[in-house]
Short mmCIF file of C-alpha atoms and ligand atoms in Angstrom, two decimals:
data_model
loop_
_atom_site.label_atom_id
_atom_site.label_comp_id
_atom_site.label_asym_id
_atom_site.label_seq_id
_atom_site.Cartn_x
_atom_site.Cartn_y
_atom_site.Cartn_z
CA UNK A 1 -6.27 -55.02 10.92
CA UNK A 2 -6.25 -56.79 7.56
CA UNK A 3 -8.90 -59.44 7.17
CA UNK A 4 -10.82 -61.35 4.51
CA UNK A 5 -13.82 -59.25 3.52
CA UNK A 6 -16.09 -62.18 4.34
CA UNK A 7 -15.52 -61.45 8.03
CA UNK A 8 -18.16 -58.76 7.59
CA UNK A 9 -20.56 -61.21 6.02
CA UNK A 10 -23.44 -63.32 7.27
CA UNK A 11 -25.84 -65.52 5.41
CA UNK A 12 -29.23 -66.49 6.83
CA UNK A 13 -29.73 -69.97 5.55
CA UNK A 14 -32.89 -71.62 6.77
CA UNK A 15 -36.34 -71.44 8.24
CA UNK A 16 -35.17 -70.82 11.82
CA UNK A 17 -32.87 -68.05 10.68
CA UNK A 18 -29.64 -69.99 11.12
CA UNK A 19 -26.76 -67.69 10.35
CA UNK A 20 -23.55 -68.94 8.85
CA UNK A 21 -20.22 -67.38 8.02
CA UNK A 22 -18.75 -67.37 4.51
CA UNK A 23 -20.46 -70.02 2.38
CA UNK A 24 -17.11 -71.18 1.00
CA UNK A 25 -16.03 -72.07 4.51
CA UNK A 26 -18.58 -74.88 4.68
CA UNK A 27 -21.30 -74.89 7.26
CA UNK A 28 -19.68 -72.77 9.93
CA UNK A 29 -22.65 -71.62 12.01
CA UNK A 30 -22.79 -68.45 14.11
CA UNK A 31 -26.22 -68.84 15.73
CA UNK A 32 -29.85 -68.32 14.76
CA UNK A 33 -32.27 -65.41 14.58
CA UNK A 34 -35.18 -67.31 16.09
CA UNK A 35 -33.54 -67.33 19.52
CA UNK A 36 -31.12 -64.39 19.27
CA UNK A 37 -30.81 -60.94 17.84
CA UNK A 38 -28.71 -60.26 14.77
CA UNK A 39 -26.19 -58.38 16.87
CA UNK A 40 -25.86 -61.30 19.33
CA UNK A 41 -25.32 -63.77 16.52
CA UNK A 42 -22.78 -61.63 14.70
CA UNK A 43 -20.83 -61.16 17.93
CA UNK A 44 -21.20 -64.70 19.25
CA UNK A 45 -18.24 -66.75 20.47
CA UNK A 46 -18.46 -68.86 17.29
CA UNK A 47 -18.28 -65.72 15.13
CA UNK A 48 -15.27 -64.42 17.06
CA UNK A 49 -13.52 -67.78 16.72
CA UNK A 50 -14.09 -67.83 12.96
CA UNK A 51 -12.84 -64.27 12.51
CA UNK A 52 -9.78 -65.00 14.63
CA UNK A 53 -8.68 -67.65 12.10
CA UNK A 54 -8.95 -65.03 9.34
CA UNK A 55 -6.98 -62.50 11.38
CA UNK A 56 -4.26 -65.04 12.19
CA UNK A 57 -4.25 -66.30 8.60
CA UNK A 58 -4.77 -69.96 9.55
CA UNK A 59 -8.10 -70.14 7.65
CA UNK A 60 -9.06 -73.22 9.67
CA UNK A 61 -12.61 -73.35 8.41
CA UNK A 62 -11.94 -72.26 4.82
CA UNK A 63 -11.91 -74.77 2.04
CA UNK A 64 -9.40 -74.33 -0.75
CA UNK A 65 -11.48 -76.19 -3.30
CA UNK A 66 -14.60 -74.15 -2.55
CA UNK A 67 -13.07 -70.72 -2.08
CA UNK A 68 -12.41 -69.17 -5.52
CA UNK A 69 -9.91 -66.71 -4.01
CA UNK A 70 -7.83 -69.51 -2.55
CA UNK A 71 -8.21 -71.74 -5.60
CA UNK A 72 -7.01 -68.96 -7.90
CA UNK A 73 -4.35 -67.68 -5.50
CA UNK A 74 -5.91 -64.22 -5.30
CA UNK A 75 -6.87 -64.14 -1.63
CA UNK A 76 -4.91 -60.91 -1.25
CA UNK A 77 -7.53 -59.15 -3.43
CA UNK A 78 -10.18 -60.14 -0.91
CA UNK A 79 -8.44 -58.65 2.14
CA UNK A 80 -9.72 -55.38 3.59
CA UNK A 81 -8.26 -53.04 6.19
CA UNK A 82 -10.66 -52.34 9.06
CA UNK A 83 -10.22 -50.84 12.52
CA UNK A 84 -12.73 -52.99 14.38
CA UNK A 85 -15.53 -55.40 13.73
CA UNK A 86 -18.83 -53.47 13.58
CA UNK A 87 -21.87 -54.35 15.69
CA UNK A 88 -23.90 -55.45 12.68
CA UNK A 89 -22.67 -57.24 9.59
CA UNK A 90 -22.14 -54.99 6.59
CA UNK A 91 -22.70 -57.77 4.10
CA UNK A 92 -25.93 -59.72 4.46
CA UNK A 93 -27.07 -62.54 2.28
CA UNK A 94 -30.69 -63.68 2.40
CA UNK A 95 -31.15 -67.37 1.84
CA UNK A 96 -33.59 -68.40 4.56
CA UNK A 97 -36.43 -69.16 2.18
CA UNK A 98 -35.01 -72.01 0.15
CA UNK A 99 -37.99 -72.76 -2.01
CA UNK A 100 -37.19 -72.98 -5.68
CA UNK A 101 -39.05 -73.65 -8.90
CA UNK A 102 -36.08 -75.68 -10.23
CA UNK A 103 -34.68 -79.06 -9.22
CA UNK A 104 -31.07 -78.82 -10.41
CA UNK A 105 -29.02 -82.01 -10.51
CA UNK A 106 -26.23 -80.30 -8.60
CA UNK A 107 -28.40 -78.78 -5.86
CA UNK A 108 -28.33 -79.58 -2.17
CA UNK A 109 -29.90 -76.27 -1.19
CA UNK A 110 -33.51 -76.13 -2.26
CA UNK A 111 -36.52 -77.24 -0.26
CA UNK A 112 -40.29 -76.97 -0.62
CA UNK A 113 -41.25 -76.12 2.97
CA UNK A 114 -42.84 -72.82 3.84
CA UNK A 115 -41.57 -71.22 7.04
CA UNK A 116 -43.43 -71.18 10.32
CA UNK A 117 -45.12 -67.73 10.17
CA UNK A 118 -44.17 -66.82 13.77
CA UNK A 119 -40.49 -67.67 13.21
CA UNK A 120 -40.57 -65.98 9.84
CA UNK A 121 -41.82 -62.79 11.45
CA UNK A 122 -38.97 -62.87 14.03
CA UNK A 123 -36.34 -63.57 11.36
CA UNK A 124 -37.65 -60.74 9.21
CA UNK A 125 -37.61 -58.41 12.24
CA UNK A 126 -33.97 -59.17 12.97
CA UNK A 127 -32.97 -58.60 9.36
CA UNK A 128 -34.92 -55.32 9.32
CA UNK A 129 -32.91 -54.19 12.37
CA UNK A 130 -29.69 -54.72 10.42
CA UNK A 131 -30.92 -53.11 7.17
CA UNK A 132 -29.66 -49.55 7.90
CA UNK A 133 -26.13 -50.93 8.39
CA UNK A 134 -26.11 -53.18 5.36
CA UNK A 135 -23.80 -51.91 2.66
CA UNK A 136 -23.85 -55.02 0.53
CA UNK A 137 -27.07 -56.95 0.37
CA UNK A 138 -27.56 -60.16 -1.51
CA UNK A 139 -30.09 -62.85 -2.27
CA UNK A 140 -30.44 -65.75 -2.80
CA UNK A 141 -27.62 -68.25 -2.90
CA UNK A 142 -29.72 -71.18 -1.68
CA UNK A 143 -33.14 -71.10 -3.32
CA UNK A 144 -34.83 -68.87 -5.87
CA UNK A 145 -35.25 -65.23 -4.87
CA UNK A 146 -38.27 -64.57 -7.08
CA UNK A 147 -40.15 -67.48 -5.47
CA UNK A 148 -39.82 -65.92 -2.00
CA UNK A 149 -42.49 -63.34 -1.19
CA UNK A 150 -40.80 -62.69 2.19
CA UNK A 151 -37.40 -61.87 0.71
CA UNK A 152 -38.83 -59.79 -2.10
CA UNK A 153 -40.77 -57.78 0.47
CA UNK A 154 -37.69 -57.21 2.65
CA UNK A 155 -35.54 -56.24 -0.29
CA UNK A 156 -38.20 -53.85 -1.59
CA UNK A 157 -37.92 -51.98 1.78
CA UNK A 158 -34.17 -51.47 1.50
CA UNK A 159 -33.16 -47.89 0.70
CA UNK A 160 -29.85 -48.07 -1.16
CA UNK A 161 -30.01 -44.39 -2.11
CA UNK A 162 -29.49 -43.54 1.60
CA UNK A 163 -26.36 -45.68 1.95
CA UNK A 164 -23.04 -44.61 0.54
CA UNK A 165 -21.61 -47.19 -1.83
CA UNK A 166 -24.63 -49.53 -1.48
CA UNK A 167 -24.36 -52.74 -3.44
CA UNK A 168 -26.85 -55.44 -4.22
CA UNK A 169 -25.83 -58.86 -5.46
CA UNK A 170 -28.66 -60.85 -6.93
CA UNK A 171 -28.31 -64.55 -7.62
CA UNK A 172 -31.12 -66.10 -9.58
CA UNK A 173 -31.90 -68.87 -11.99
CA UNK A 174 -33.50 -66.18 -14.16
CA UNK A 175 -36.66 -68.14 -14.89
CA UNK A 176 -38.85 -65.49 -13.18
CA UNK A 177 -36.71 -62.45 -13.88
CA UNK A 178 -39.21 -60.69 -16.12
CA UNK A 179 -40.58 -57.15 -16.24
CA UNK A 180 -43.44 -57.85 -13.79
CA UNK A 181 -41.18 -59.22 -11.06
CA UNK A 182 -38.46 -56.66 -11.65
CA UNK A 183 -40.97 -53.88 -10.91
CA UNK A 184 -41.49 -55.30 -7.38
CA UNK A 185 -37.83 -54.84 -6.41
CA UNK A 186 -36.62 -52.21 -8.82
CA UNK A 187 -35.18 -50.19 -5.88
CA UNK A 188 -32.16 -52.49 -6.10
CA UNK A 189 -31.43 -50.74 -9.38
CA UNK A 190 -30.49 -47.68 -7.23
CA UNK A 191 -27.61 -49.67 -5.74
CA UNK A 192 -24.52 -50.84 -7.54
CA UNK A 193 -26.34 -53.91 -8.80
CA UNK A 194 -24.66 -57.07 -9.93
CA UNK A 195 -26.69 -59.99 -11.18
CA UNK A 196 -25.49 -63.57 -11.37
CA UNK A 197 -27.85 -65.61 -13.42
CA UNK A 198 -27.38 -69.36 -13.68
CA UNK A 199 -28.24 -71.16 -16.89
CA UNK A 200 -26.77 -74.62 -17.25
CA UNK A 201 -27.08 -74.86 -21.03
CA UNK A 202 -28.78 -73.29 -24.05
CA UNK A 203 -29.53 -76.72 -25.42
CA UNK A 204 -33.12 -77.36 -24.39
CA UNK A 205 -32.83 -81.02 -23.34
CA UNK A 206 -29.67 -80.40 -21.29
CA UNK A 207 -31.10 -77.19 -19.80
CA UNK A 208 -34.32 -78.93 -18.72
CA UNK A 209 -32.57 -82.01 -17.38
CA UNK A 210 -29.88 -80.19 -15.42
CA UNK A 211 -32.34 -77.62 -14.04
CA UNK A 212 -35.16 -80.08 -13.37
CA UNK A 213 -37.66 -77.86 -15.16
CA UNK A 214 -40.05 -78.13 -18.05
CA UNK A 215 -39.60 -74.49 -18.92
CA UNK A 216 -38.69 -73.88 -22.55
CA UNK A 217 -35.25 -72.46 -23.19
CA UNK A 218 -36.94 -69.85 -25.42
CA UNK A 219 -38.56 -68.42 -22.24
CA UNK A 220 -35.16 -68.17 -20.59
CA UNK A 221 -33.73 -66.49 -23.69
CA UNK A 222 -36.54 -63.93 -23.56
CA UNK A 223 -35.71 -63.21 -19.89
CA UNK A 224 -32.04 -62.88 -20.80
CA UNK A 225 -32.93 -60.28 -23.42
CA UNK A 226 -34.89 -58.34 -20.75
CA UNK A 227 -31.89 -58.55 -18.42
CA UNK A 228 -29.62 -57.37 -21.21
CA UNK A 229 -31.88 -54.32 -21.64
CA UNK A 230 -31.55 -53.52 -17.91
CA UNK A 231 -27.80 -53.85 -18.25
CA UNK A 232 -27.76 -51.47 -21.23
CA UNK A 233 -29.92 -48.95 -19.32
CA UNK A 234 -27.42 -49.04 -16.45
CA UNK A 235 -29.93 -50.45 -13.94
CA UNK A 236 -27.79 -53.55 -13.73
CA UNK A 237 -24.13 -52.60 -13.38
CA UNK A 238 -22.60 -55.99 -13.78
CA UNK A 239 -24.05 -59.08 -15.37
CA UNK A 240 -22.58 -62.49 -14.81
CA UNK A 241 -23.96 -65.65 -16.36
CA UNK A 242 -22.97 -68.75 -14.45
CA UNK A 243 -23.19 -72.42 -15.15
CA UNK A 244 -22.14 -75.62 -13.44
CA UNK A 245 -19.97 -77.62 -15.80
CA UNK A 246 -20.85 -81.31 -15.77
CA UNK A 247 -21.00 -84.39 -17.94
CA UNK A 248 -24.18 -83.29 -19.72
CA UNK A 249 -23.12 -79.79 -20.79
CA UNK A 250 -19.32 -79.57 -21.05
CA UNK A 251 -19.17 -80.27 -24.79
CA UNK A 252 -21.22 -77.18 -25.64
CA UNK A 253 -19.30 -74.87 -23.28
CA UNK A 254 -17.47 -72.80 -25.96
CA UNK A 255 -20.71 -72.06 -27.80
CA UNK A 256 -22.48 -71.37 -24.48
CA UNK A 257 -19.83 -68.86 -23.44
CA UNK A 258 -19.89 -67.19 -26.83
CA UNK A 259 -23.66 -66.64 -26.62
CA UNK A 260 -23.48 -65.34 -23.05
CA UNK A 261 -20.85 -62.77 -23.99
CA UNK A 262 -21.95 -61.73 -27.45
CA UNK A 263 -25.68 -62.30 -27.58
CA UNK A 264 -26.76 -61.63 -24.00
CA UNK A 265 -24.17 -59.02 -23.07
CA UNK A 266 -22.65 -60.74 -20.04
CA UNK A 267 -19.71 -58.95 -18.44
CA UNK A 268 -18.47 -62.25 -17.16
CA UNK A 269 -19.17 -65.93 -17.55
CA UNK A 270 -18.53 -68.04 -14.50
CA UNK A 271 -17.76 -71.69 -15.18
CA UNK A 272 -18.31 -73.47 -11.90
CA UNK A 273 -17.09 -76.95 -11.15
CA UNK A 274 -19.45 -79.75 -10.34
CA UNK A 275 -18.85 -80.71 -6.75
CA UNK A 276 -20.24 -84.04 -5.59
CA UNK A 277 -22.15 -83.00 -2.49
CA UNK A 278 -24.57 -85.87 -2.07
CA UNK A 279 -27.41 -84.25 -3.99
CA UNK A 280 -27.70 -87.68 -5.61
CA UNK A 281 -26.20 -91.09 -4.98
CA UNK A 282 -22.43 -90.54 -4.76
CA UNK A 283 -21.78 -93.01 -7.58
CA UNK A 284 -24.11 -91.18 -9.95
CA UNK A 285 -22.58 -87.87 -8.90
CA UNK A 286 -19.14 -89.24 -9.65
CA UNK A 287 -20.20 -89.53 -13.30
CA UNK A 288 -21.12 -85.83 -13.47
CA UNK A 289 -17.62 -84.78 -12.45
CA UNK A 290 -15.68 -84.73 -15.73
CA UNK A 291 -12.77 -82.87 -14.08
CA UNK A 292 -11.82 -86.14 -12.47
CA UNK A 293 -8.89 -87.68 -14.42
CA UNK A 294 -10.45 -91.12 -13.87
CA UNK A 295 -13.70 -90.12 -15.61
CA UNK A 296 -14.12 -91.81 -19.01
CA UNK A 297 -14.73 -88.44 -20.74
CA UNK A 298 -11.91 -86.62 -18.99
CA UNK A 299 -9.62 -86.47 -22.05
CA UNK A 300 -12.46 -85.04 -24.10
CA UNK A 301 -13.00 -82.45 -21.37
CA UNK A 302 -9.31 -81.46 -21.51
CA UNK A 303 -9.66 -80.97 -25.28
CA UNK A 304 -12.73 -78.75 -24.85
CA UNK A 305 -10.85 -76.65 -22.29
CA UNK A 306 -8.16 -75.83 -24.88
CA UNK A 307 -10.69 -73.72 -26.79
CA UNK A 308 -9.44 -70.10 -27.16
CA UNK A 309 -12.64 -68.73 -25.60
CA UNK A 310 -11.24 -69.75 -22.19
CA UNK A 311 -8.45 -67.21 -22.64
CA UNK A 312 -11.00 -64.41 -22.74
CA UNK A 313 -10.52 -62.40 -19.51
CA UNK A 314 -14.29 -62.30 -19.10
CA UNK A 315 -14.36 -66.05 -18.54
CA UNK A 316 -13.81 -67.10 -14.96
CA UNK A 317 -12.92 -70.71 -14.33
CA UNK A 318 -13.96 -71.27 -10.73
CA UNK A 319 -11.25 -73.78 -9.94
CA UNK A 320 -8.59 -72.41 -12.24
CA UNK A 321 -6.66 -75.29 -13.75
CA UNK A 322 -7.27 -77.56 -10.75
CA UNK A 323 -8.59 -81.00 -11.51
CA UNK A 324 -10.90 -82.94 -9.28
CA UNK A 325 -9.13 -85.33 -6.94
CA UNK A 326 -12.22 -87.31 -6.02
CA UNK A 327 -10.52 -90.50 -7.12
CA UNK A 328 -12.10 -93.78 -8.10
CA UNK A 329 -15.83 -94.48 -8.40
CA UNK A 330 -16.87 -94.72 -4.71
CA UNK A 331 -18.63 -98.09 -5.05
CA UNK A 332 -15.58 -99.58 -6.76
CA UNK A 333 -13.03 -98.19 -4.31
CA UNK A 334 -15.09 -99.06 -1.23
CA UNK A 335 -15.88 -102.54 -2.51
CA UNK A 336 -12.22 -103.38 -3.08
CA UNK A 337 -11.21 -102.33 0.44
CA UNK A 338 -14.23 -103.84 2.19
CA UNK A 339 -13.67 -107.11 0.31
CA UNK A 340 -10.07 -107.19 1.52
CA UNK A 341 -11.16 -106.40 5.06
CA UNK A 342 -13.81 -109.12 5.08
CA UNK A 343 -12.09 -111.85 3.13
CA UNK A 344 -8.47 -111.64 4.26
CA UNK A 345 -7.87 -114.21 6.94
CA UNK A 346 -6.76 -112.74 10.30
CA UNK A 347 -6.84 -109.31 8.77
CA UNK A 348 -6.79 -107.55 12.16
CA UNK A 349 -3.62 -109.34 13.20
CA UNK A 350 -1.97 -108.69 9.84
CA UNK A 351 -2.84 -105.01 9.92
CA UNK A 352 -1.64 -104.75 13.48
CA UNK A 353 1.66 -106.46 12.60
CA UNK A 354 2.08 -104.13 9.67
CA UNK A 355 1.58 -101.01 11.81
CA UNK A 356 3.96 -102.31 14.49
CA UNK A 357 6.59 -103.11 11.86
CA UNK A 358 6.39 -99.45 10.80
CA UNK A 359 6.81 -98.34 14.42
CA UNK A 360 3.18 -97.32 14.93
CA UNK A 361 1.69 -98.47 18.23
CA UNK A 362 -1.17 -96.01 17.89
CA UNK A 363 -3.01 -94.70 14.87
CA UNK A 364 -5.63 -92.00 14.30
CA UNK A 365 -8.49 -92.49 11.85
CA UNK A 366 -9.82 -90.00 9.33
CA UNK A 367 -12.96 -90.04 8.98
CA UNK A 368 -16.30 -91.55 10.13
CA UNK A 369 -17.22 -94.10 7.43
CA UNK A 370 -18.34 -97.73 7.15
CA UNK A 371 -14.71 -98.60 6.48
CA UNK A 372 -13.67 -96.86 9.71
CA UNK A 373 -16.26 -98.99 11.50
CA UNK A 374 -14.75 -102.14 9.99
CA UNK A 375 -11.25 -101.02 11.02
CA UNK A 376 -12.40 -100.44 14.60
CA UNK A 377 -13.81 -103.99 14.63
CA UNK A 378 -10.83 -105.79 13.13
CA UNK A 379 -8.32 -104.00 15.38
CA UNK A 380 -10.24 -104.85 18.55
CA UNK A 381 -8.01 -106.81 20.94
CA UNK A 382 -4.93 -106.12 18.81
CA UNK A 383 -1.82 -104.49 20.30
CA UNK A 384 -2.19 -101.50 17.97
CA UNK A 385 -4.65 -98.97 19.36
CA UNK A 386 -6.81 -96.36 17.68
CA UNK A 387 -6.34 -93.11 19.60
CA UNK A 388 -9.28 -91.09 18.26
CA UNK A 389 -10.95 -90.16 15.01
CA UNK A 390 -10.94 -86.89 13.08
CA UNK A 391 -14.03 -85.87 11.12
CA UNK A 392 -14.88 -82.40 9.87
CA UNK A 393 -18.53 -82.97 8.98
CA UNK A 394 -20.02 -84.37 12.14
CA UNK A 395 -21.38 -82.94 15.34
CA UNK A 396 -20.68 -86.20 17.23
CA UNK A 397 -18.24 -86.07 20.12
CA UNK A 398 -17.91 -89.82 20.33
CA UNK A 399 -18.35 -92.64 17.83
CA UNK A 400 -17.84 -96.40 18.19
CA UNK A 401 -16.19 -95.76 21.57
CA UNK A 402 -13.72 -93.30 20.05
CA UNK A 403 -13.38 -89.62 20.74
CA UNK A 404 -14.26 -87.57 17.64
CA UNK A 405 -12.20 -84.44 16.99
CA UNK A 406 -12.54 -81.66 14.43
CA UNK A 407 -9.49 -81.36 12.17
CA UNK A 408 -8.61 -77.78 13.08
CA UNK A 409 -5.35 -76.24 11.95
CA UNK A 410 -4.00 -75.68 15.46
CA UNK A 411 -4.65 -79.33 16.40
CA UNK A 412 -3.53 -80.92 13.15
CA UNK A 413 -0.32 -78.94 13.23
CA UNK A 414 0.53 -80.62 16.56
CA UNK A 415 -0.78 -84.08 15.63
CA UNK A 416 2.01 -86.62 15.32
CA UNK A 417 -0.10 -89.30 13.66
CA UNK A 418 -0.02 -91.43 11.72
CA UNK A 419 -3.43 -90.79 10.17
CA UNK A 420 -5.20 -93.62 8.42
CA UNK A 421 -7.65 -92.26 5.82
CA UNK A 422 -10.84 -94.30 5.87
CA UNK A 423 -12.65 -92.16 3.30
CA UNK A 424 -11.03 -94.44 0.77
CA UNK A 425 -12.47 -93.20 -2.56
CA UNK A 426 -11.42 -89.64 -1.69
CA UNK A 427 -7.98 -90.44 -0.32
CA UNK A 428 -6.18 -87.92 -2.59
CA UNK A 429 -8.61 -85.15 -1.73
CA UNK A 430 -8.31 -85.85 1.99
CA UNK A 431 -4.53 -85.89 1.78
CA UNK A 432 -4.64 -82.48 0.11
CA UNK A 433 -6.98 -81.19 2.79
CA UNK A 434 -4.86 -82.48 5.69
CA UNK A 435 -1.66 -80.98 4.27
CA UNK A 436 -3.44 -77.69 3.67
CA UNK A 437 -4.59 -77.77 7.31
CA UNK A 438 -1.01 -78.00 8.52
CA UNK A 439 -0.70 -81.72 9.22
CA UNK A 440 2.91 -82.83 8.73
CA UNK A 441 2.85 -86.46 9.89
CA UNK A 442 2.38 -89.72 7.98
CA UNK A 443 -0.82 -90.24 5.97
CA UNK A 444 -1.55 -93.92 5.50
CA UNK A 445 -3.34 -95.32 2.46
CA UNK A 446 -5.54 -98.22 3.54
CA UNK A 447 -5.89 -99.63 0.04
CA UNK A 448 -2.12 -99.93 -0.37
CA UNK A 449 -1.63 -101.36 3.10
CA UNK A 450 -4.23 -104.06 2.47
CA UNK A 451 -2.52 -104.90 -0.83
CA UNK A 452 0.71 -105.39 1.16
CA UNK A 453 -0.69 -107.49 3.96
CA UNK A 454 -3.36 -109.65 2.39
CA UNK A 455 -1.03 -112.28 0.93
CA UNK A 456 1.09 -112.56 4.03
CA UNK A 457 0.66 -115.82 5.87
S1 LIG B 501 -10.75 -67.10 2.74
FE1 LIG B 501 -12.28 -67.75 1.25
S2 LIG B 501 -13.47 -69.29 2.37
FE2 LIG B 501 -12.32 -68.13 3.89
S3 LIG B 501 -13.69 -66.51 4.59
FE3 LIG B 501 -12.43 -65.66 2.94
S4 LIG B 501 -13.63 -65.97 1.06
FE4 LIG B 501 -14.47 -67.30 2.65
S1 LIG B 502 -31.83 -72.84 -9.13
FE1 LIG B 502 -31.09 -74.93 -8.96
S2 LIG B 502 -29.23 -74.74 -7.72
FE2 LIG B 502 -30.41 -72.87 -7.40
S3 LIG B 502 -31.66 -73.29 -5.59
FE3 LIG B 502 -32.87 -73.79 -7.39
S4 LIG B 502 -32.59 -75.99 -7.67
FE4 LIG B 502 -30.94 -75.24 -6.35
#
């Protein structure tokens, strides 16, 4: 069978050993290592369901904006031919210890808590059981590897020389990647070792602000020179320097890329997009996202992106040419709609009349928001009924008396609709998501509908 390589992947993401599938497929959880064995988790019903969507090509849980293969239309390169799913995952990513010495502006991953020692011991035991089967090992997508004594210990026990084609993928902020720490895990140099090192800027003020550190950039540059030496000696086989492009650092991107490639010997520079993920207030985050055409610096961003350095094949733009479709500043967009909902006289009746005039006796909401709550209230006792609500980021089964459903491909494909998007500031993004998930019915824009109905007597 042909399947996305990430079907063979698990990531252990927290202090109870929660295991998730591909990180670009959101938080799709397979189980946890506190209560189960690695084999049980990897072969759980949830895991089988996830893999089935990859086999059938519906990619229900995959997110086009997050997945670089989908965003760049190169998913085919990620497909592998396998006979059957093995008992243990072949690709294991360690991210259960999420402590980090940085506080990046874009981060929703880090935490300061140490693990419960008993649970930690169980989680480590389960990972040890899988080690002989692990062909590709990685750490740490969600915290800083060199802060975690547990992960460094586990990795130091791995024997890549005994595994054919062993690979190690190290993700680090680089602040502690010096000779002393390298010595503790230098066995990874026996694998095909790729290192992704994230530096947000070489300009000290921007670097410190975006990373939430007081470390001098000169220290980071020294570490980068050490890493370059490892690359030249062949201990590192592939060096990628990554950054998250945002309002504070986009202007210096061409110079940043040039230094990564020519001074620090990077094989690749990965320019990641800033994704508002509620690491900060959503309105502040909105201002970091210069890919949004509504951002005041967006034109300047487009000019920067015309620089010839972006044509260098060693530069990887995470989202290709895609722009952000996050829409208007959330506070502004929400305020406008909530104001209309609160201040328009008989708004429930007017909305109901509008839906009936369009032939809609029933509508479906998307998604759980304060605006959805207001809609539920104003449509109470009106002839138009809300059937249920779709929301992809909740574990609730019921909300405000409505059934909550997950927007899965197989269900959306059959949904007649219409769907009223209540995540108003992100209407465009939600529309894109729903179409991608196979929904073919009407998608209603609440802001436009309120504009239509509010002046009607
Ligand atoms: S298609 Fe993309 S998001 Fe889905 S499993 Fe594969 S790599 Fe992950
Ligand atoms: S380096 Fe930054 S993004 Fe990575 S875990 Fe630490 S704080 Fe988060």
